[in-house]
């Protein structure tokens, strides 16, 4: 029996492989554009099979670009797998600018606004947070002391508690139940969250951003850390900050102050900076921190949501736990939403440079001038060279989960990941931890590591992050709402506690990429206005990991 035409997909006219949209059996007949052949083996959904006969070293093309080379003979209908292909990507060089693009119809979004927090620098936040950050890991304990003192008392203890689960386990143990009986017991989890009445109604939260850096590192790492923290302090979603310094570390207060000035020359938010070696006892440090932070919160609470144009939105584009459907459902839908926002004067950030391997030529050609094109190519080459010197180039980026679900090579993964950036020209290219200063599509050099990249995108100014996933991931951010989009309906149904938008509708033919993209932007406006709370925010997923500028893919 031959599969119907909706059971597989030919992504680009130049491609010599097809993608299975559902599980296909060996021997199934494939009829595509006059070509008839049978599958040589079972092909799982999300995986690929050849539509032509391939010999060793023959190129394999997806999304119209080189994504690998055959390592052995692959017959028509043969599987594309780690056994049959290896990573390969095309060369890239400076070429002609290709800046023409088809702007989407934006009529239904023209003149729309979101309810945001306006800042003196002209930006608008989608939230209003106070952050507490150490300049060095030596202050992590003091940060946690402040967290214990402030969070519950001010009404920000929100995460679901599993204490009742532990109480039930204790009861089972005390009643003499065996280990086997305890493991098989039906534990009744409490669905109630601990929510206290907030003292400051206009402050969305107090976030504590601990890390393991600041000293015992290179001076460059210290400078970069201060730049990252400065990005958060000057972020439109941040009302003010408390910074704790020990005093003797590499990441000095003076460096932080310089980095703040680089990002906002007229910085005027409430900022508390305390240095323990100058202050003296821990008690004195904590009392000053509490009093000055409380005073800052009083000031920050005076800011209220007011209408802001959609051009004030800056969206970070992220993916993690990607699968073989990422590049044909959620990512292109996100790309269409990106094009919509760019057309409306907003900004989007495409990062994860190891996941742009193979599409360098397209992206460099889309840079608005040759200087930016050369800078992007230089960042890509330097990053990959450093990784290869450490024994692990971009080719090593796909994780076991990626490979299991159809992303066999880095180039396959990258070609699909790049779809998040849409089709608009690249207006700027930034190195970590720089901040966005131009509307339009910005390329930001970060690793592919989900949390490190999301942390960097927010430091660059993203006041909303859109995060696609095919396998499921609980990543969030302390100050910017992270909206999760599933690439397939199966995962959305299995993990509804982390997914906000299901793009599996595209795979099932129920919705077009354009319709999904508009639906995404509508939800972004609600989240930006405080009318909807993404699952990552509900669950308190405050992931924050600075990128130590070494080799991280």
Coordinates of C-alpha atoms in Angstrom, one line a residue, residues 149-404:
X149 CA 14.4 36.9 53.6
X150 CA 12.6 38.7 50.8
X151 CA 10.8 36.2 48.5
X152 CA 8.0 34.9 50.8
X153 CA 7.6 38.1 52.9
X154 CA 7.0 40.3 49.9
X155 CA 4.6 37.8 48.2
X156 CA 6.8 36.2 45.5
X157 CA 7.0 32.6 46.7
X158 CA 5.2 31.0 43.8
X159 CA 6.7 27.6 42.9
X160 CA 4.6 24.5 43.5
X161 CA 5.6 22.8 46.7
X162 CA 6.1 19.0 46.9
X163 CA 6.2 19.0 50.7
X164 CA 2.9 17.2 50.9
X165 CA 4.4 14.4 48.7
X166 CA 7.2 14.0 51.2
X167 CA 4.8 13.9 54.1
X168 CA 3.0 11.0 52.4
X169 CA 6.3 9.1 51.9
X170 CA 7.2 9.6 55.6
X171 CA 3.8 8.3 56.6
X172 CA 4.2 5.2 54.4
X173 CA 7.7 4.5 55.9
X174 CA 6.5 5.0 59.5
X175 CA 3.6 2.6 58.9
X176 CA 6.1 -0.1 58.0
X177 CA 5.7 -0.2 54.2
X178 CA 8.5 -1.8 52.1
X179 CA 10.6 0.0 49.6
X180 CA 8.6 -1.7 46.8
X181 CA 5.3 -0.6 48.3
X182 CA 6.6 2.9 48.7
X183 CA 7.8 3.1 45.1
X184 CA 4.5 1.8 43.7
X185 CA 2.3 3.9 46.1
X186 CA -0.2 6.4 44.5
X187 CA 1.0 9.7 45.8
X188 CA -1.6 12.5 45.7
X189 CA 0.3 15.6 44.7
X190 CA -1.1 18.9 45.9
X191 CA -2.1 21.1 42.9
X192 CA -2.1 24.2 45.0
X193 CA 0.7 26.8 44.6
X194 CA 1.9 28.9 47.5
X195 CA 0.8 32.4 46.6
X196 CA 1.0 35.3 49.0
X197 CA -0.5 38.8 48.5
X198 CA 2.2 41.0 46.9
X199 CA 3.2 44.1 48.8
X200 CA 4.2 45.8 45.6
X201 CA 1.5 45.3 43.0
X202 CA 3.5 46.7 40.1
X203 CA 6.6 44.6 40.7
X204 CA 6.4 41.2 39.0
X205 CA 9.1 39.6 41.0
X206 CA 12.5 39.7 42.7
X207 CA 15.0 37.5 40.9
X208 CA 18.3 36.2 42.3
X209 CA 20.8 35.4 39.6
X210 CA 23.7 33.4 41.1
X211 CA 26.6 32.1 39.1
X212 CA 30.1 30.5 39.4
X213 CA 32.2 33.3 37.8
X214 CA 33.8 36.6 38.6
X215 CA 37.2 35.5 39.8
X216 CA 39.8 32.8 39.1
X217 CA 39.2 33.4 35.4
X218 CA 40.7 35.5 32.6
X219 CA 40.3 39.2 32.6
X220 CA 38.3 38.8 29.4
X221 CA 35.9 36.5 31.2
X222 CA 35.5 39.1 34.0
X223 CA 34.8 41.9 31.5
X224 CA 32.3 39.7 29.7
X225 CA 30.5 38.8 32.9
X226 CA 30.2 42.5 33.8
X227 CA 28.8 43.1 30.3
X228 CA 26.2 40.4 30.7
X229 CA 25.1 41.7 34.1
X230 CA 25.0 45.2 32.8
X231 CA 22.7 44.0 30.0
X232 CA 20.3 42.7 32.6
X233 CA 20.5 45.9 34.8
X234 CA 19.7 48.1 31.7
X235 CA 17.1 45.6 30.4
X236 CA 13.6 47.1 29.8
X237 CA 12.0 44.3 32.0
X238 CA 14.2 45.3 34.9
X239 CA 13.1 48.1 37.3
X240 CA 16.3 48.1 39.4
X241 CA 19.0 46.0 40.8
X242 CA 21.0 45.0 43.9
X243 CA 24.6 44.0 43.2
X244 CA 26.8 42.3 45.9
X245 CA 30.6 42.5 45.5
X246 CA 33.2 40.9 47.7
X247 CA 35.9 43.5 46.6
X248 CA 39.0 41.6 45.6
X249 CA 37.6 39.7 42.5
X250 CA 38.5 40.2 38.9
X251 CA 34.9 41.4 38.0
X252 CA 35.3 44.8 39.7
X253 CA 32.5 47.3 40.3
X254 CA 34.2 49.8 38.1
X255 CA 34.1 47.4 35.2
X256 CA 30.3 46.9 35.7
X257 CA 29.7 50.7 35.9
X258 CA 31.6 51.1 32.6
X259 CA 29.5 48.4 30.9
X260 CA 26.3 50.0 32.2
X261 CA 27.4 53.3 30.7
X262 CA 28.1 51.6 27.3
X263 CA 24.5 50.3 27.2
X264 CA 22.8 53.3 28.7
X265 CA 24.8 56.6 29.0
X266 CA 22.0 58.3 31.0
X267 CA 21.2 55.3 33.3
X268 CA 18.8 56.4 36.0
X269 CA 17.2 53.2 37.5
X270 CA 17.5 52.5 41.2
X271 CA 20.8 50.6 41.7
X272 CA 22.2 49.3 44.9
X273 CA 25.9 48.3 44.9
X274 CA 27.4 46.9 48.1
X275 CA 31.0 45.6 48.7
X276 CA 31.4 43.2 51.6
X277 CA 35.1 44.0 52.3
X278 CA 34.2 47.7 52.7
X279 CA 31.1 47.1 54.7
X280 CA 32.4 44.8 57.3
X281 CA 30.2 42.2 59.0
X282 CA 27.7 40.0 57.3
X283 CA 25.0 41.5 59.5
X284 CA 25.8 45.0 58.4
X285 CA 26.0 43.9 54.7
X286 CA 22.6 42.2 54.9
X287 CA 20.9 45.0 56.7
X288 CA 22.1 47.6 54.2
X289 CA 21.1 45.3 51.3
X290 CA 17.6 44.8 52.7
X291 CA 17.0 48.5 53.5
X292 CA 18.3 49.8 50.2
X293 CA 16.6 47.1 48.2
X294 CA 13.3 47.8 49.9
X295 CA 13.7 51.5 49.2
X296 CA 14.4 50.7 45.6
X297 CA 11.3 48.5 45.3
X298 CA 9.2 51.4 46.7
X299 CA 10.5 53.6 43.9
X300 CA 10.1 50.9 41.2
X301 CA 6.6 50.1 42.2
X302 CA 5.5 53.6 41.0
X303 CA 5.8 52.5 37.4
X304 CA 2.6 51.1 35.8
X305 CA 1.8 49.5 32.5
X306 CA 0.9 51.9 29.7
X307 CA 0.3 51.4 25.9
X308 CA 3.4 50.9 23.9
X309 CA 3.7 50.3 20.1
X310 CA 4.7 46.8 18.9
X311 CA 7.9 48.3 17.6
X312 CA 9.1 48.3 21.2
X313 CA 9.1 44.5 21.2
X314 CA 12.4 42.7 20.9
X315 CA 12.0 38.9 20.5
X316 CA 14.6 36.4 21.2
X317 CA 14.4 33.3 18.9
X318 CA 15.4 30.1 20.5
X319 CA 15.1 26.3 20.1
X320 CA 16.0 23.4 22.2
X321 CA 15.2 19.7 22.3
X322 CA 14.8 20.0 18.6
X323 CA 13.4 17.2 16.4
X324 CA 13.0 16.4 12.7
X325 CA 9.8 18.5 12.6
X326 CA 11.4 21.7 14.0
X327 CA 12.4 23.0 10.6
X328 CA 9.1 22.4 8.9
X329 CA 6.6 23.5 11.6
X330 CA 7.4 25.6 14.6
X331 CA 10.6 27.2 13.3
X332 CA 9.2 28.5 10.0
X333 CA 6.0 29.6 11.8
X334 CA 8.3 31.5 14.2
X335 CA 10.1 32.9 11.2
X336 CA 6.8 34.3 9.8
X337 CA 6.1 35.9 13.2
X338 CA 9.6 37.4 13.1
X339 CA 9.0 38.9 9.6
X340 CA 5.7 40.3 10.9
X341 CA 7.4 42.0 13.8
X342 CA 10.3 43.3 11.7
X343 CA 7.7 44.8 9.3
X344 CA 6.1 46.6 12.2
X345 CA 9.4 48.1 13.3
X346 CA 10.3 45.7 16.0
X347 CA 13.5 43.7 16.6
X348 CA 14.3 40.0 16.6
X349 CA 17.5 38.1 17.7
X350 CA 18.7 35.0 16.0
X351 CA 21.6 33.4 18.0
X352 CA 23.1 29.9 18.5
X353 CA 25.9 30.3 16.0
X354 CA 26.8 26.5 16.0
X355 CA 23.3 26.0 14.7
X356 CA 23.8 28.3 11.7
X357 CA 26.4 26.0 10.2
X358 CA 25.6 25.5 6.5
X359 CA 23.5 28.6 6.1
X360 CA 26.3 31.1 6.5
X361 CA 26.1 32.1 2.8
X362 CA 22.4 32.9 2.9
X363 CA 22.7 34.9 6.1
X364 CA 25.8 36.8 5.1
X365 CA 24.2 37.7 1.8
X366 CA 21.2 39.1 3.7
X367 CA 23.4 41.4 5.8
X368 CA 22.7 45.0 4.9
X369 CA 26.3 45.8 4.1
X370 CA 29.6 44.0 3.5
X371 CA 31.1 45.1 6.8
X372 CA 28.4 43.2 8.7
X373 CA 28.6 40.2 6.3
X374 CA 32.4 39.9 6.9
X375 CA 31.9 40.3 10.6
X376 CA 29.3 37.4 10.7
X377 CA 31.5 35.1 8.6
X378 CA 34.6 36.0 10.8
X379 CA 32.7 35.1 14.0
X380 CA 31.5 31.8 12.5
X381 CA 35.0 30.8 11.3
X382 CA 36.7 31.8 14.6
X383 CA 34.2 30.0 16.8
X384 CA 34.3 26.8 14.7
X385 CA 38.2 26.9 14.6
X386 CA 38.3 27.2 18.4
X387 CA 35.9 24.3 18.8
X388 CA 37.9 22.2 16.4
X389 CA 41.2 23.0 18.2
X390 CA 39.5 21.6 21.3
X391 CA 38.6 18.5 19.4
X392 CA 34.9 19.2 18.8
X393 CA 33.8 21.4 15.8
X394 CA 30.2 22.4 14.9
X395 CA 29.7 18.9 13.6
X396 CA 29.4 17.7 17.2
X397 CA 26.5 20.0 18.0
X398 CA 23.5 17.6 17.6
X399 CA 22.6 15.8 20.9
X400 CA 21.6 12.2 21.2
X401 CA 18.0 13.3 21.4
X402 CA 18.4 15.4 18.2
X403 CA 19.8 12.5 16.3
X404 CA 17.2 10.0 17.6

